[in-house]
mmCIF file with all atom_site columns, C-alpha atoms in Angstrom:
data_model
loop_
_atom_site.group_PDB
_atom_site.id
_atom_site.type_symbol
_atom_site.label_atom_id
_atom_site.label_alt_id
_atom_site.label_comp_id
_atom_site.label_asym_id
_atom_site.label_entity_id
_atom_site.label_seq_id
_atom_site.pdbx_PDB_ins_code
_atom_site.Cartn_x
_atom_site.Cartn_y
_atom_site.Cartn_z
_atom_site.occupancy
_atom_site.B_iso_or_equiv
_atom_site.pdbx_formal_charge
_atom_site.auth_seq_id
_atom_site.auth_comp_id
_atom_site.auth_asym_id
_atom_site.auth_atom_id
_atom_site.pdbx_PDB_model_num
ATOM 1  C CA . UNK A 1 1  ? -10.144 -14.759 -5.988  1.00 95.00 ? 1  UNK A CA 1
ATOM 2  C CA . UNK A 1 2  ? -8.125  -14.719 -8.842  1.00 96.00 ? 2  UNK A CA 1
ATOM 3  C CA . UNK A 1 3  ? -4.158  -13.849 -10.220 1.00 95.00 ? 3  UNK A CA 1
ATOM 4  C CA . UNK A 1 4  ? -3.148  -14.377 -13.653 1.00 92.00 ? 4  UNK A CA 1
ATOM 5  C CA . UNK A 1 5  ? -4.516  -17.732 -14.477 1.00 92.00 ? 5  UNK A CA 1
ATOM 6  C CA . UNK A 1 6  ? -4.933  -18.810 -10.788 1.00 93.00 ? 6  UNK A CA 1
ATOM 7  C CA . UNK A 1 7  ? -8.521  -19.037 -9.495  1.00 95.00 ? 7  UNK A CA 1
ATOM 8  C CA . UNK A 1 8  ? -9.878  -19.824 -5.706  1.00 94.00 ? 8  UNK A CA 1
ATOM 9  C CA . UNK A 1 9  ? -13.248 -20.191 -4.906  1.00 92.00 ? 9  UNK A CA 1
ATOM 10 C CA . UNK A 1 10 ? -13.780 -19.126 -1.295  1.00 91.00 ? 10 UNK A CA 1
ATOM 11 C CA . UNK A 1 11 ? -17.010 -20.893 0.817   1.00 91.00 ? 11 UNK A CA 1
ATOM 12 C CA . UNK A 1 12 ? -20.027 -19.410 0.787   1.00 88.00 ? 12 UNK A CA 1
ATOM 13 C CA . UNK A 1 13 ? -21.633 -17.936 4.089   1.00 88.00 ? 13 UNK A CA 1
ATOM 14 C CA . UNK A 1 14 ? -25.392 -18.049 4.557   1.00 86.00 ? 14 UNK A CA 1
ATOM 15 C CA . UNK A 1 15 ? -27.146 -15.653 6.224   1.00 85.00 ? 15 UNK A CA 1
ATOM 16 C CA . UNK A 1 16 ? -25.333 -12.628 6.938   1.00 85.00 ? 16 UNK A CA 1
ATOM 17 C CA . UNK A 1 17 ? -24.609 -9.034  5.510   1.00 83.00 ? 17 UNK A CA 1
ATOM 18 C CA . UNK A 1 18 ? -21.541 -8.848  6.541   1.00 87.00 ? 18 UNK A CA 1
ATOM 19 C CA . UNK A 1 19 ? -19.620 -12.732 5.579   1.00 89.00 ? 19 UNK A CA 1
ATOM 20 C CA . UNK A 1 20 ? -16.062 -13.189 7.259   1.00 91.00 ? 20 UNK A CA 1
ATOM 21 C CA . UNK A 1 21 ? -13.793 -15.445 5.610   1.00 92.00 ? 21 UNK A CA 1
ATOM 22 C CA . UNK A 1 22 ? -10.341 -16.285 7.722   1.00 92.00 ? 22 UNK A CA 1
ATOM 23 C CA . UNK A 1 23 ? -8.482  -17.921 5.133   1.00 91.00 ? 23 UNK A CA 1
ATOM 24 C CA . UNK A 1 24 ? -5.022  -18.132 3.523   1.00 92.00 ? 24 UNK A CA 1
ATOM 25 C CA . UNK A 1 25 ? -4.674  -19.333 -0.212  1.00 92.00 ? 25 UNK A CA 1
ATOM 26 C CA . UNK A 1 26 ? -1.353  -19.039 -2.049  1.00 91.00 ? 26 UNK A CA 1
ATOM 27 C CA . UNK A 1 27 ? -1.084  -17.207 -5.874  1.00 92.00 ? 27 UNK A CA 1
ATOM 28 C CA . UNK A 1 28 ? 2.452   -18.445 -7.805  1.00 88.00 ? 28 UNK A CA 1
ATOM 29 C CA . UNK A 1 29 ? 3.718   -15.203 -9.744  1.00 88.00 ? 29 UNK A CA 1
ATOM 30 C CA . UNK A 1 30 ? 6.520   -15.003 -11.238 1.00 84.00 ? 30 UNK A CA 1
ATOM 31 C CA . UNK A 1 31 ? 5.730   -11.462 -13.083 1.00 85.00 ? 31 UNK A CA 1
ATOM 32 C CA . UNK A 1 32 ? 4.999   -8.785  -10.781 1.00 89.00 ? 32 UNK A CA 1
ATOM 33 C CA . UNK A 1 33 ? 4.124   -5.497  -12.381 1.00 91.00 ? 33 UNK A CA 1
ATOM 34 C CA . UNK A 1 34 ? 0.845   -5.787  -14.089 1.00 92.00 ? 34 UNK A CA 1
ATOM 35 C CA . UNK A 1 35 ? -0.720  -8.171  -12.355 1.00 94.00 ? 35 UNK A CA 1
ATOM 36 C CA . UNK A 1 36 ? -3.308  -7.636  -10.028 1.00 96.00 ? 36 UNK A CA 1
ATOM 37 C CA . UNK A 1 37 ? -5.647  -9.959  -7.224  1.00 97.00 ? 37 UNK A CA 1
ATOM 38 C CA . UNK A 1 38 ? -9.212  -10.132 -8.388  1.00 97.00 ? 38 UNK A CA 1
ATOM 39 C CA . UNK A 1 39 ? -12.242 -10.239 -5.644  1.00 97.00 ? 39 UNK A CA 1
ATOM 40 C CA . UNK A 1 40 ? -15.474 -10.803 -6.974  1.00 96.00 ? 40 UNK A CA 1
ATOM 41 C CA . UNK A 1 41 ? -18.312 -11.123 -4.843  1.00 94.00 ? 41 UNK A CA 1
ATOM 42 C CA . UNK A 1 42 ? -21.965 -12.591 -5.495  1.00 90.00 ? 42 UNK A CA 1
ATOM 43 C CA . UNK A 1 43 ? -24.927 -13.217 -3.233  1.00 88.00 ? 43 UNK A CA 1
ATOM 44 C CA . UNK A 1 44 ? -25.150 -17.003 -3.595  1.00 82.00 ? 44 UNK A CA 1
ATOM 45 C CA . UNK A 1 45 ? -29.310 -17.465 -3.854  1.00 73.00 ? 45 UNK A CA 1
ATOM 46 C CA . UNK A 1 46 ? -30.978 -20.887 -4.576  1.00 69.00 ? 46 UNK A CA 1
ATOM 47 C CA . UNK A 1 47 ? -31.580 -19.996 -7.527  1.00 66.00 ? 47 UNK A CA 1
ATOM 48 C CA . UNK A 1 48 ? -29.461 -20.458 -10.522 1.00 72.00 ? 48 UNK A CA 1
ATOM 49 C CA . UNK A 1 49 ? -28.486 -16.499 -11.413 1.00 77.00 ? 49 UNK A CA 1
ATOM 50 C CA . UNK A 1 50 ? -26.563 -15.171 -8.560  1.00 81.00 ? 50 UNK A CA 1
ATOM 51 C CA . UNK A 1 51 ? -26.445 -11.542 -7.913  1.00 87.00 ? 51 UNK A CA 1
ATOM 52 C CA . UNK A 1 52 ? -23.084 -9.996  -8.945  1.00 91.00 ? 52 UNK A CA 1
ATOM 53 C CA . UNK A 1 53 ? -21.984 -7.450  -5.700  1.00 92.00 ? 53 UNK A CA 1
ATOM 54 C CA . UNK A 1 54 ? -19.133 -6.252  -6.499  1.00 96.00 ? 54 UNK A CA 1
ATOM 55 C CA . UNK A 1 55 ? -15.526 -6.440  -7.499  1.00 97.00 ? 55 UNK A CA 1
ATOM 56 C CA . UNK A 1 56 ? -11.969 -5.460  -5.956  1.00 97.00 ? 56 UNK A CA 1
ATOM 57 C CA . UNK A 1 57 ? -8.416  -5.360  -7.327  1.00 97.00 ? 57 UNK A CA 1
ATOM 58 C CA . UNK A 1 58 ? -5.005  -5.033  -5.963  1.00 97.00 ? 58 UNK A CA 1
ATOM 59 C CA . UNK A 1 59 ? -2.095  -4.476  -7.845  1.00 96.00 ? 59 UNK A CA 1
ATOM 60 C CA . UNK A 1 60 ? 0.441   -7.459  -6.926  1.00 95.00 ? 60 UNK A CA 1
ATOM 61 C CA . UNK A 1 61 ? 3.146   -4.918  -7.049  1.00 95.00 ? 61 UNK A CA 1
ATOM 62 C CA . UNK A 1 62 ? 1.745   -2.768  -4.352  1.00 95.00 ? 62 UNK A CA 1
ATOM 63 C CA . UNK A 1 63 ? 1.672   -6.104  -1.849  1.00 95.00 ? 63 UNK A CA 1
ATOM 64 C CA . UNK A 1 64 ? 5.380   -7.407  -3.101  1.00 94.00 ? 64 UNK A CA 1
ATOM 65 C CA . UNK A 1 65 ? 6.326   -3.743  -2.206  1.00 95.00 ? 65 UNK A CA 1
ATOM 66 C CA . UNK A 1 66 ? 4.873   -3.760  1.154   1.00 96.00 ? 66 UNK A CA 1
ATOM 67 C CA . UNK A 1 67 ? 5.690   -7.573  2.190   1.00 95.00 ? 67 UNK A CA 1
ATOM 68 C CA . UNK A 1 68 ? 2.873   -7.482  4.525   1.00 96.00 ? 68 UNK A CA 1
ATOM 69 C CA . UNK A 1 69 ? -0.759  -5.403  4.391   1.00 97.00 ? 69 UNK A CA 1
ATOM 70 C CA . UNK A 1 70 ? -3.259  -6.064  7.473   1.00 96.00 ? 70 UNK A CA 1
ATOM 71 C CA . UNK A 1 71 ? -6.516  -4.923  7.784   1.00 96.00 ? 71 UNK A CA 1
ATOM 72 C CA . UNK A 1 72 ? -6.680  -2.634  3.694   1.00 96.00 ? 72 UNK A CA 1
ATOM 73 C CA . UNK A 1 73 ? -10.239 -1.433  2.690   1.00 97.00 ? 73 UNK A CA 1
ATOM 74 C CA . UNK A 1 74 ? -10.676 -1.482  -0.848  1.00 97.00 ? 74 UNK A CA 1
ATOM 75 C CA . UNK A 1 75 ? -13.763 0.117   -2.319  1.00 97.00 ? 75 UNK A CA 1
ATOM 76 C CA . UNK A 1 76 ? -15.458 -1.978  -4.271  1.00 97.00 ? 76 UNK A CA 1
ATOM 77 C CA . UNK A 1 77 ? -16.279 -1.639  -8.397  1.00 96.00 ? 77 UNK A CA 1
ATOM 78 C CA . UNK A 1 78 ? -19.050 -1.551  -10.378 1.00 96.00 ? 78 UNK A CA 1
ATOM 79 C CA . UNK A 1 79 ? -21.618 -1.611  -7.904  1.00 95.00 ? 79 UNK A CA 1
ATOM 80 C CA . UNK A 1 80 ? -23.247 1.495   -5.862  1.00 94.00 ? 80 UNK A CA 1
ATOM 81 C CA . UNK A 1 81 ? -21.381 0.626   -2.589  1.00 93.00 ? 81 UNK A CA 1
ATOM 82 C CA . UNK A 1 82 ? -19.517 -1.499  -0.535  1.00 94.00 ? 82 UNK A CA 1
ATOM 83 C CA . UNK A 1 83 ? -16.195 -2.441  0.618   1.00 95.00 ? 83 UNK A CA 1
ATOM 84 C CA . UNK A 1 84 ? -14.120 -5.710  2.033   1.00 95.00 ? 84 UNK A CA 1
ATOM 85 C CA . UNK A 1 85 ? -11.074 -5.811  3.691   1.00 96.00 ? 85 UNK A CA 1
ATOM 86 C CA . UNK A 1 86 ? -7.915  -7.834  3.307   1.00 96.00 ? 86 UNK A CA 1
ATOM 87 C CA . UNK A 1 87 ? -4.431  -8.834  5.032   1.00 96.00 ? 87 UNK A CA 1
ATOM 88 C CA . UNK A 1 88 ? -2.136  -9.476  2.274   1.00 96.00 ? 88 UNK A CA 1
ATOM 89 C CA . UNK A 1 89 ? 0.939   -11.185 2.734   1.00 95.00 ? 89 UNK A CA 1
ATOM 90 C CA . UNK A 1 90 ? 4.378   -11.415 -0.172  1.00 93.00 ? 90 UNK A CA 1
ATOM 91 C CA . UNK A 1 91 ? 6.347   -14.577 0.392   1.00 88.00 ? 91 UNK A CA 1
ATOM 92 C CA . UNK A 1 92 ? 9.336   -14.835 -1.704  1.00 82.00 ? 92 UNK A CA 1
ATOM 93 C CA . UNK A 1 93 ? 9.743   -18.464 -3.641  1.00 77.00 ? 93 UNK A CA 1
ATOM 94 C CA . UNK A 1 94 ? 12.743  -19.996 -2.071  1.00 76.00 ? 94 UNK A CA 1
ATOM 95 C CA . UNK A 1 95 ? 14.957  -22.458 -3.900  1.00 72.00 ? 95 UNK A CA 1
ATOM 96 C CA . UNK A 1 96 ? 15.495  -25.753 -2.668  1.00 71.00 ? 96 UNK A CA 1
ATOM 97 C CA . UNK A 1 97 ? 18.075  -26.661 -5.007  1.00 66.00 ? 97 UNK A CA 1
#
């Protein structure tokens, strides 16, 4: 997963068609408009080349717009098929000062 500069690598899960990952990471962005949230997906095999699967991108704007997305389907890119879905959550930054 990936915004701007800001990468997360997200566990891989063996032995399934259909991997579910319940997990929360945090992008910083301080620009909205233009930047989007990257999902790339790969079938993690023992050997070294892993099979690309897929790739999905939101616009960050559409999810600052919203403040909260549950359950979206996004097809996925270059590839034949396939979709995943995502809850999407926009937390403003909050000054402490």
């Amino acid at each position: 997963m990936t915004v701007g500069a800001h990468t997360h690598r997200v566990p891989t899960i063996n032995d399934t068609l259909n991997p579910h990952w319940d997990l929360t990471y945090d992008f910083p962005i301080e620009v909205v408009e233009g930047q989007e949230l990257l999902l790339e997906f790969y079938d993690d095999d023992d050997r070294q080349d892993d099979e690309f699967l897929g790739r999905a991108k939101i616009q960050t704007s559409v999810v600052a717009e919203r403040g909260y997305i549950e359950g979206y389907w996004v097809d996925l890119v270059d590839t034949e098929s396939g979709k995943v879905q995502v809850t999407l959550s926009w937390l403003p930054v909050i000054d402490d000062s």
